[in-house]
């Protein structure tokens, strides 16, 4: 028997190469290319009066300088709106190079190409731009006042307004025995992949062909966008994704200005051109996420069951909306988590500000939604004096209620309908893992030592594996080598391993013979991309289907050659054999030889296959009417709806009674992504997600001043947690397979980060005894809150008040 | 994030280095470990036309212990000082503080002398220099001179050093017999510049404090010494807690922090005082 690969925690095959410096990232390519740099706006809102490049023309090594006026045809038009939506009433997109006006610090104004990046930056430093300043809008509070506008066509600074309601919230709220309201806030953070963006373009003048490499999460999307902008036939553009040093969402946005401009310049110059984003550019010119203000009103009964949930929130979309309103839509729908409120109304306003644009970042609106819901659950528990886990379980959707339709529309325009999950079982596992019921004595023990500890919890459901489709092409060579191509990209997820595990099992071949190519439009022209925790679900299933097709063909050929029925055949370790008859067999590569009637004996496999060639029928064509030469399988997977993964996290934190420093003592995760292809990879994804979640909860914020200057645009001041700040993650799994796809998979990519801010807030609140309503939180913030609490400006939790009353009596 | 053009000078001797520096004057910068200078060049916050790279200059790379001091040459890396057993044996404070300077990768390149020449009030080693009454050895066109650490630092990132001078070594002074030291800081992330930090030297005879001094990181605009002898004299491990209030008050009055995006001035002041209180208790309990 071939060892079963699917489900095995095998080590990632790509890692030895990646961790020993064998990776080829964007900047490892194109050593002879010219390099680009940009004059980027130092002002958040201004009209461009004049651009003077005279002095820069003297720069040694300069190749060319271009401004918006130089951009011909579609290259100079507004960048596309990728995902329109009827609720997006005042969309806005920028230009590849700013035209007349800039709307955030970092917006590209002038493109400079030089012999190298040093010379390009020298020229940039010598270009003078004159501006007329316009009033700057920074922060949601300022945007809401609408005293000044980011765009004249967007009154109130509102780009989008959407209301969804299920049931009658007003009536349910009025009839609820108890009501609470919460004001919540989440600050901005960003994906911050280790490798920034980058584009390298090569124009072949003779062939009039563009080859483009981009550090992207969608090579097919970039290819189509660039072809359209440059007026090239799709057949004349290839887009290849090299190794990508992380994406986390920011690289699914496309086309970035640079993705249009670099190929454009390469064609114009007839010379390779490359642009590698530096860290400062990444901070001020790519994208951020997360910033929201939320108002929650909840009505509930004596048991803590939610009868009515009414949520309003304001979402900071930055200066432009090229990616539409996916993020706030996800917040609005995924906020519900594992719960079933009696009635639900959610209304949001997506707001323009003069800051860098906002596009999905791992979790994509879910961390904010989860924060709103979980803070609400804790508030209900505290109000009623009921255990926090108990209140959650009373609101759970039960396994027997699956599939559960919330009656809302999800991000993909399809019904928000959960396919699977066993929330009570997940909660039971989490409570056991963290020692939920033993926490009280632990807290008392700690208190007797002068220490403050708190326990927090957070639950979420994550729609994953959204469509519309993904495809795969499996080709078996005569040597037995299996080439697998799928069009979506890889930015560190371990696809070389997980996808190969699927193929190894489906075909019955050793994993060493399976080679996976991703993100190369020459190998798979139709694909969507790697985002929304979709790669394993979408490409994983497409690959399984394609492998099955290739296997069926191999068995058919082998059955003919061995003169047995296909049903009697099996493939073990790459050899097709007759069950129970070990001597009648042939390597799978031999069927590849037989599949092609053009049988030059170039290799041993071809020579060996001649024994099976048999006699041919002169009346039939060499390739039968319903056949193709070659041993291949190609298929697409296109689901009717998303799969819904879920998870529950708990943390124990300690806060220093004097300095308010915050330490995570334990971090526990129960994770359900359905059937796991490789549990080790899933755990790696969870660990990475938790690390980013910890960043969002305790460290990362984008500090803009009132003029729209980002004050911490470097890794010195934007505090991504180091390994030393990330707690050891204790993870356990529950596998409730998705009934929606052949492999039973649900997505796992984003899960880890979703509930972390909610969990840490819950734990700090538990340690401190007063509500935590805004994240992230630093020691300085917590210290400040303690003082507000001491001054009576911040109420105590009811359970704290009750406890101290008990102590006094 | 690429530096503006500059000329790279690689002198082999001290005389050569001084000569180049004299020639390029204000248009030149000494390059040691580059851990502060190179980021500034890359962000074009500084654009000197000449870099005088002292890494190849003979005779600057040794750490020696002589009766009264630990002498650290200009190209000795933080890591070299941190790991020197000889240095640790006579002045443990060096290692105690250096473990808080950035991360090993940066300590492998950054120099302790460069850190003192750079004079960042958020740097640990300027603070240690004043606490140990260090002597800064300087060489310029006029020859050599020595500057006491207490006089060397004149403001944030400003020192007594002239544009055509370089620091050849720093001599950290040893403490009186019976002195125990400690260093502690609190940073947002491990290895970051501290929100507040403090080093203390407590001298005791027969279990009671006879002298005590402290210096701070990130909460004073130039590193200086707070004499804690009046607050702590006569205290023993058993009754040190009774001095806490006075100690906290003394520190709060001494420091003059500024707020930034990581912590407010009030928070830093509280932190400096609390860290000092804990550190003194910890050192006394050893
Ligand atoms: C990520 C990061 C984190 C850091 N964290 C810390 C930290 O927590 N604490 C801390 O203290 N430091 C920290 N540093 C700075 C580090 O300690 C530097 O090494 C040190 O500040 C400067 O030493 P250097 O040898 O690298 O000097 P360089 O960068 O080469 O020079 C710095 C300045 O000093 C001048 N200079 C250097 N040597 C001499 C000399 N012999 N004579 C005259 N002038 C000279 C240079 O001209 C320049 O102006 C950090 C650096 C980085 C990159």
mmCIF file of N, CA and C in Angstrom, chain A residues 61-156:
data_model
loop_
_atom_site.group_PDB
_atom_site.id
_atom_site.type_symbol
_atom_site.label_atom_id
_atom_site.label_comp_id
_atom_site.label_asym_id
_atom_site.label_seq_id
_atom_site.Cartn_x
_atom_site.Cartn_y
_atom_site.Cartn_z
ATOM 1 N N UNK A 61 22.848 58.649 -14.910
ATOM 2 C CA UNK A 61 22.172 57.359 -14.901
ATOM 3 C C UNK A 61 20.681 57.427 -15.184
ATOM 4 N N UNK A 62 20.159 58.639 -15.358
ATOM 5 C CA UNK A 62 18.722 58.772 -15.595
ATOM 6 C C UNK A 62 18.342 58.231 -16.967
ATOM 7 N N UNK A 63 17.201 57.556 -17.043
ATOM 8 C CA UNK A 63 16.696 57.077 -18.331
ATOM 9 C C UNK A 63 15.468 57.873 -18.759
ATOM 10 N N UNK A 64 14.534 58.083 -17.856
ATOM 11 C CA UNK A 64 13.347 58.833 -18.249
ATOM 12 C C UNK A 64 12.498 59.250 -17.065
ATOM 13 N N UNK A 65 11.693 60.292 -17.307
ATOM 14 C CA UNK A 65 10.787 60.810 -16.280
ATOM 15 C C UNK A 65 9.416 61.003 -16.928
ATOM 16 N N UNK A 66 8.377 60.531 -16.247
ATOM 17 C CA UNK A 66 7.037 60.675 -16.805
ATOM 18 C C UNK A 66 6.050 61.156 -15.737
ATOM 19 N N UNK A 67 5.121 61.994 -16.180
ATOM 20 C CA UNK A 67 4.033 62.420 -15.295
ATOM 21 C C UNK A 67 2.720 62.010 -15.958
ATOM 22 N N UNK A 68 1.619 62.348 -15.317
ATOM 23 C CA UNK A 68 0.333 61.901 -15.851
ATOM 24 C C UNK A 68 0.104 62.328 -17.296
ATOM 25 N N UNK A 69 0.564 63.539 -17.640
ATOM 26 C CA UNK A 69 0.337 64.031 -19.019
ATOM 27 C C UNK A 69 0.936 63.090 -20.060
ATOM 28 N N UNK A 70 1.986 62.375 -19.669
ATOM 29 C CA UNK A 70 2.670 61.515 -20.643
ATOM 30 C C UNK A 70 1.963 60.181 -20.858
ATOM 31 N N UNK A 71 1.015 59.874 -20.011
ATOM 32 C CA UNK A 71 0.384 58.547 -20.087
ATOM 33 C C UNK A 71 -0.669 58.555 -21.184
ATOM 34 N N UNK A 72 -0.471 57.685 -22.175
ATOM 35 C CA UNK A 72 -1.390 57.692 -23.304
ATOM 36 C C UNK A 72 -2.478 56.628 -23.119
ATOM 37 N N UNK A 73 -3.649 56.899 -23.679
ATOM 38 C CA UNK A 73 -4.736 55.911 -23.712
ATOM 39 C C UNK A 73 -5.155 55.432 -22.341
ATOM 40 N N UNK A 74 -5.552 54.178 -22.245
ATOM 41 C CA UNK A 74 -6.096 53.651 -20.988
ATOM 42 C C UNK A 74 -5.107 53.715 -19.820
ATOM 43 N N UNK A 75 -3.809 53.788 -20.106
ATOM 44 C CA UNK A 75 -2.823 53.878 -19.017
ATOM 45 C C UNK A 75 -3.064 55.133 -18.181
ATOM 46 N N UNK A 76 -3.573 56.164 -18.832
ATOM 47 C CA UNK A 76 -3.797 57.423 -18.123
ATOM 48 C C UNK A 76 -5.179 57.553 -17.508
ATOM 49 N N UNK A 77 -6.017 56.545 -17.737
ATOM 50 C CA UNK A 77 -7.383 56.643 -17.199
ATOM 51 C C UNK A 77 -7.435 56.235 -15.731
ATOM 52 N N UNK A 78 -8.563 56.532 -15.103
ATOM 53 C CA UNK A 78 -8.767 56.083 -13.720
ATOM 54 C C UNK A 78 -8.515 54.588 -13.614
ATOM 55 N N UNK A 79 -7.887 54.181 -12.534
ATOM 56 C CA UNK A 79 -7.684 52.745 -12.317
ATOM 57 C C UNK A 79 -9.062 52.093 -12.132
ATOM 58 N N UNK A 80 -9.167 50.807 -12.436
ATOM 59 C CA UNK A 80 -10.492 50.170 -12.416
ATOM 60 C C UNK A 80 -11.071 50.018 -11.010
ATOM 61 N N UNK A 81 -12.383 49.987 -10.975
ATOM 62 C CA UNK A 81 -13.098 49.605 -9.755
ATOM 63 C C UNK A 81 -13.322 48.104 -9.874
ATOM 64 N N UNK A 82 -12.608 47.344 -9.053
ATOM 65 C CA UNK A 82 -12.609 45.886 -9.230
ATOM 66 C C UNK A 82 -13.952 45.248 -8.906
ATOM 67 N N UNK A 83 -14.540 45.696 -7.804
ATOM 68 C CA UNK A 83 -15.761 45.031 -7.351
ATOM 69 C C UNK A 83 -16.838 46.079 -7.070
ATOM 70 N N UNK A 84 -17.616 46.432 -8.094
ATOM 71 C CA UNK A 84 -18.680 47.416 -7.875
ATOM 72 C C UNK A 84 -19.786 46.802 -7.012
ATOM 73 N N UNK A 85 -20.591 47.655 -6.416
ATOM 74 C CA UNK A 85 -21.710 47.181 -5.586
ATOM 75 C C UNK A 85 -22.759 48.296 -5.587
ATOM 76 N N UNK A 86 -24.033 47.929 -5.661
ATOM 77 C CA UNK A 86 -25.062 48.982 -5.706
ATOM 78 C C UNK A 86 -24.993 49.933 -4.505
ATOM 79 N N UNK A 87 -24.523 49.433 -3.366
ATOM 80 C CA UNK A 87 -24.463 50.291 -2.176
ATOM 81 C C UNK A 87 -23.273 51.248 -2.217
ATOM 82 N N UNK A 88 -22.364 51.013 -3.143
ATOM 83 C CA UNK A 88 -21.192 51.891 -3.283
ATOM 84 C C UNK A 88 -21.635 53.087 -4.116
ATOM 85 N N UNK A 89 -22.183 54.090 -3.411
ATOM 86 C CA UNK A 89 -22.847 55.177 -4.129
ATOM 87 C C UNK A 89 -21.883 56.190 -4.709
ATOM 88 N N UNK A 90 -20.712 56.331 -4.089
ATOM 89 C CA UNK A 90 -19.753 57.323 -4.603
ATOM 90 C C UNK A 90 -18.364 56.710 -4.681
ATOM 91 N N UNK A 91 -18.159 55.743 -5.575
ATOM 92 C CA UNK A 91 -16.842 55.116 -5.657
ATOM 93 C C UNK A 91 -15.791 56.092 -6.159
ATOM 94 N N UNK A 92 -14.543 55.823 -5.850
ATOM 95 C CA UNK A 92 -13.455 56.643 -6.372
ATOM 96 C C UNK A 92 -12.228 55.768 -6.528
ATOM 97 N N UNK A 93 -11.561 55.921 -7.662
ATOM 98 C CA UNK A 93 -10.275 55.252 -7.833
ATOM 99 C C UNK A 93 -9.266 56.289 -8.284
ATOM 100 N N UNK A 94 -8.009 56.039 -8.022
ATOM 101 C CA UNK A 94 -6.970 56.986 -8.402
ATOM 102 C C UNK A 94 -6.478 56.720 -9.818
ATOM 103 N N UNK A 95 -5.352 57.346 -10.131
ATOM 104 C CA UNK A 95 -4.719 57.154 -11.427
ATOM 105 C C UNK A 95 -3.369 56.474 -11.202
ATOM 106 N N UNK A 96 -2.826 55.924 -12.293
ATOM 107 C CA UNK A 96 -1.510 55.314 -12.169
ATOM 108 C C UNK A 96 -0.491 56.362 -11.716
ATOM 109 N N UNK A 97 -0.610 57.565 -12.258
ATOM 110 C CA UNK A 97 0.142 58.714 -11.733
ATOM 111 C C UNK A 97 -0.887 59.814 -11.482
ATOM 112 N N UNK A 98 -0.777 60.479 -10.345
ATOM 113 C CA UNK A 98 -1.821 61.414 -9.936
ATOM 114 C C UNK A 98 -2.078 62.455 -11.020
ATOM 115 N N UNK A 99 -3.364 62.719 -11.205
ATOM 116 C CA UNK A 99 -3.770 63.725 -12.185
ATOM 117 C C UNK A 99 -4.349 64.897 -11.407
ATOM 118 N N UNK A 100 -3.718 66.025 -11.443
ATOM 119 C CA UNK A 100 -4.205 67.277 -10.841
ATOM 120 C C UNK A 100 -4.283 67.287 -9.318
ATOM 121 N N UNK A 101 -4.631 66.156 -8.698
ATOM 122 C CA UNK A 101 -4.895 66.195 -7.264
ATOM 123 C C UNK A 101 -4.318 64.957 -6.585
ATOM 124 N N UNK A 102 -3.852 65.128 -5.355
ATOM 125 C CA UNK A 102 -3.448 63.966 -4.565
ATOM 126 C C UNK A 102 -4.364 63.862 -3.352
ATOM 127 N N UNK A 103 -4.657 62.620 -2.961
ATOM 128 C CA UNK A 103 -5.595 62.406 -1.863
ATOM 129 C C UNK A 103 -5.022 61.663 -0.675
ATOM 130 N N UNK A 104 -3.763 61.274 -0.763
ATOM 131 C CA UNK A 104 -3.111 60.744 0.446
ATOM 132 C C UNK A 104 -1.605 60.868 0.290
ATOM 133 N N UNK A 105 -0.928 60.934 1.415
ATOM 134 C CA UNK A 105 0.532 60.928 1.399
ATOM 135 C C UNK A 105 0.966 59.595 0.786
ATOM 136 N N UNK A 106 1.872 59.673 -0.174
ATOM 137 C CA UNK A 106 2.372 58.433 -0.775
ATOM 138 C C UNK A 106 1.825 58.174 -2.163
ATOM 139 N N UNK A 107 0.831 58.954 -2.577
ATOM 140 C CA UNK A 107 0.274 58.746 -3.917
ATOM 141 C C UNK A 107 1.349 59.058 -4.960
ATOM 142 N N UNK A 108 1.483 58.183 -5.948
ATOM 143 C CA UNK A 108 2.536 58.365 -6.961
ATOM 144 C C UNK A 108 2.194 59.521 -7.896
ATOM 145 N N UNK A 109 3.180 60.376 -8.139
ATOM 146 C CA UNK A 109 2.966 61.533 -9.013
ATOM 147 C C UNK A 109 3.869 61.474 -10.241
ATOM 148 N N UNK A 110 5.132 61.098 -10.022
ATOM 149 C CA UNK A 110 6.091 61.076 -11.129
ATOM 150 C C UNK A 110 6.799 59.729 -11.144
ATOM 151 N N UNK A 111 6.911 59.163 -12.340
ATOM 152 C CA UNK A 111 7.661 57.917 -12.515
ATOM 153 C C UNK A 111 9.056 58.254 -13.028
ATOM 154 N N UNK A 112 10.059 57.725 -12.362
ATOM 155 C CA UNK A 112 11.445 57.917 -12.787
ATOM 156 C C UNK A 112 12.048 56.556 -13.067
ATOM 157 N N UNK A 113 12.677 56.412 -14.225
ATOM 158 C CA UNK A 113 13.396 55.172 -14.524
ATOM 159 C C UNK A 113 14.859 55.530 -14.741
ATOM 160 N N UNK A 114 15.727 54.742 -14.132
ATOM 161 C CA UNK A 114 17.161 55.014 -14.231
ATOM 162 C C UNK A 114 17.914 53.705 -14.306
ATOM 163 N N UNK A 115 19.224 53.826 -14.437
ATOM 164 C CA UNK A 115 20.022 52.611 -14.586
ATOM 165 C C UNK A 115 19.963 51.736 -13.343
ATOM 166 N N UNK A 116 19.750 52.347 -12.196
ATOM 167 C CA UNK A 116 19.562 51.568 -10.973
ATOM 168 C C UNK A 116 18.722 52.391 -10.003
ATOM 169 N N UNK A 117 18.342 51.769 -8.928
ATOM 170 C CA UNK A 117 17.433 52.418 -7.988
ATOM 171 C C UNK A 117 18.096 53.624 -7.290
ATOM 172 N N UNK A 118 19.409 53.538 -7.091
ATOM 173 C CA UNK A 118 20.102 54.668 -6.452
ATOM 174 C C UNK A 118 19.942 55.912 -7.314
ATOM 175 N N UNK A 119 20.260 55.752 -8.606
ATOM 176 C CA UNK A 119 20.171 56.904 -9.518
ATOM 177 C C UNK A 119 18.729 57.383 -9.622
ATOM 178 N N UNK A 120 17.794 56.426 -9.644
ATOM 179 C CA UNK A 120 16.387 56.819 -9.742
ATOM 180 C C UNK A 120 15.990 57.665 -8.532
ATOM 181 N N UNK A 121 16.449 57.268 -7.344
ATOM 182 C CA UNK A 121 16.108 58.065 -6.148
ATOM 183 C C UNK A 121 16.820 59.413 -6.154
ATOM 184 N N UNK A 122 18.043 59.449 -6.717
ATOM 185 C CA UNK A 122 18.735 60.739 -6.847
ATOM 186 C C UNK A 122 17.889 61.698 -7.690
ATOM 187 N N UNK A 123 17.350 61.180 -8.796
ATOM 188 C CA UNK A 123 16.537 62.033 -9.670
ATOM 189 C C UNK A 123 15.249 62.451 -8.966
ATOM 190 N N UNK A 124 14.638 61.499 -8.258
ATOM 191 C CA UNK A 124 13.404 61.816 -7.517
ATOM 192 C C UNK A 124 13.647 63.002 -6.574
ATOM 193 N N UNK A 125 14.805 62.972 -5.921
ATOM 194 C CA UNK A 125 15.107 64.029 -4.948
ATOM 195 C C UNK A 125 15.259 65.390 -5.630
ATOM 196 N N UNK A 126 15.472 65.400 -6.925
ATOM 197 C CA UNK A 126 15.699 66.672 -7.620
ATOM 198 C C UNK A 126 14.463 67.166 -8.376
ATOM 199 N N UNK A 127 13.356 66.482 -8.239
ATOM 200 C CA UNK A 127 12.123 66.933 -8.901
ATOM 201 C C UNK A 127 11.324 67.784 -7.923
ATOM 202 N N UNK A 128 10.833 68.919 -8.423
ATOM 203 C CA UNK A 128 10.087 69.818 -7.534
ATOM 204 C C UNK A 128 8.619 69.840 -7.936
ATOM 205 N N UNK A 129 7.753 69.620 -6.975
ATOM 206 C CA UNK A 129 6.320 69.686 -7.242
ATOM 207 C C UNK A 129 5.741 70.803 -6.378
ATOM 208 N N UNK A 130 4.967 71.680 -7.008
ATOM 209 C CA UNK A 130 4.282 72.729 -6.236
ATOM 210 C C UNK A 130 2.830 72.328 -6.017
ATOM 211 N N UNK A 131 2.361 72.598 -4.807
ATOM 212 C CA UNK A 131 1.006 72.176 -4.441
ATOM 213 C C UNK A 131 0.182 73.358 -3.940
ATOM 214 N N UNK A 132 -1.118 73.259 -4.143
ATOM 215 C CA UNK A 132 -2.075 74.100 -3.418
ATOM 216 C C UNK A 132 -2.729 73.187 -2.391
ATOM 217 N N UNK A 133 -2.615 73.553 -1.140
ATOM 218 C CA UNK A 133 -3.111 72.641 -0.109
ATOM 219 C C UNK A 133 -4.624 72.658 -0.004
ATOM 220 N N UNK A 134 -5.195 71.513 0.247
ATOM 221 C CA UNK A 134 -6.627 71.374 0.480
ATOM 222 C C UNK A 134 -6.809 70.862 1.906
ATOM 223 N N UNK A 135 -7.982 71.094 2.491
ATOM 224 C CA UNK A 135 -8.184 70.627 3.866
ATOM 225 C C UNK A 135 -8.102 69.098 3.943
ATOM 226 N N UNK A 136 -7.526 68.634 5.033
ATOM 227 C CA UNK A 136 -7.228 67.209 5.173
ATOM 228 C C UNK A 136 -8.248 66.538 6.095
ATOM 229 N N UNK A 137 -8.723 65.385 5.695
ATOM 230 C CA UNK A 137 -9.660 64.615 6.513
ATOM 231 C C UNK A 137 -8.945 63.354 6.993
ATOM 232 N N UNK A 138 -8.727 63.252 8.292
ATOM 233 C CA UNK A 138 -8.064 62.068 8.858
ATOM 234 C C UNK A 138 -8.906 61.530 10.006
ATOM 235 N N UNK A 139 -9.135 60.260 9.999
ATOM 236 C CA UNK A 139 -9.865 59.623 11.109
ATOM 237 C C UNK A 139 -11.363 59.639 10.868
ATOM 238 N N UNK A 140 -12.031 58.604 11.385
ATOM 239 C CA UNK A 140 -13.465 58.471 11.141
ATOM 240 C C UNK A 140 -14.282 59.588 11.782
ATOM 241 N N UNK A 141 -13.842 60.024 12.964
ATOM 242 C CA UNK A 141 -14.605 61.082 13.641
ATOM 243 C C UNK A 141 -14.640 62.338 12.775
ATOM 244 N N UNK A 142 -13.455 62.694 12.238
ATOM 245 C CA UNK A 142 -13.377 63.879 11.391
ATOM 246 C C UNK A 142 -14.165 63.661 10.101
ATOM 247 N N UNK A 143 -14.041 62.486 9.539
ATOM 248 C CA UNK A 143 -14.749 62.203 8.290
ATOM 249 C C UNK A 143 -16.256 62.335 8.494
ATOM 250 N N UNK A 144 -16.730 61.870 9.652
ATOM 251 C CA UNK A 144 -18.170 61.907 9.916
ATOM 252 C C UNK A 144 -18.713 63.321 10.034
ATOM 253 N N UNK A 145 -17.903 64.221 10.576
ATOM 254 C CA UNK A 145 -18.398 65.598 10.708
ATOM 255 C C UNK A 145 -18.600 66.219 9.335
ATOM 256 N N UNK A 146 -17.833 65.739 8.353
ATOM 257 C CA UNK A 146 -17.960 66.204 6.970
ATOM 258 C C UNK A 146 -17.758 67.707 6.843
ATOM 259 N N UNK A 147 -17.019 68.285 7.763
ATOM 260 C CA UNK A 147 -16.698 69.710 7.648
ATOM 261 C C UNK A 147 -15.872 69.953 6.389
ATOM 262 N N UNK A 148 -15.038 68.982 6.038
ATOM 263 C CA UNK A 148 -14.299 69.032 4.780
ATOM 264 C C UNK A 148 -14.519 67.720 4.050
ATOM 265 N N UNK A 149 -14.395 67.794 2.731
ATOM 266 C CA UNK A 149 -14.631 66.601 1.933
ATOM 267 C C UNK A 149 -13.338 66.099 1.293
ATOM 268 N N UNK A 150 -13.203 64.784 1.233
ATOM 269 C CA UNK A 150 -12.077 64.170 0.521
ATOM 270 C C UNK A 150 -12.329 64.294 -0.982
ATOM 271 N N UNK A 151 -13.525 63.895 -1.408
ATOM 272 C CA UNK A 151 -13.908 64.009 -2.821
ATOM 273 C C UNK A 151 -15.194 64.830 -2.902
ATOM 274 N N UNK A 152 -15.219 65.763 -3.829
ATOM 275 C CA UNK A 152 -16.417 66.602 -3.953
ATOM 276 C C UNK A 152 -17.658 65.780 -4.300
ATOM 277 N N UNK A 153 -17.475 64.668 -4.996
ATOM 278 C CA UNK A 153 -18.639 63.894 -5.421
ATOM 279 C C UNK A 153 -19.158 62.967 -4.317
ATOM 280 N N UNK A 154 -18.549 63.030 -3.132
ATOM 281 C CA UNK A 154 -18.990 62.153 -2.049
ATOM 282 C C UNK A 154 -19.404 62.974 -0.835
ATOM 283 N N UNK A 155 -20.649 63.482 -0.841
ATOM 284 C CA UNK A 155 -21.109 64.289 0.291
ATOM 285 C C UNK A 155 -21.080 63.461 1.573
ATOM 286 N N UNK A 156 -20.732 64.133 2.664
ATOM 287 C CA UNK A 156 -20.653 63.437 3.940
ATOM 288 C C UNK A 156 -19.452 62.515 4.023
#
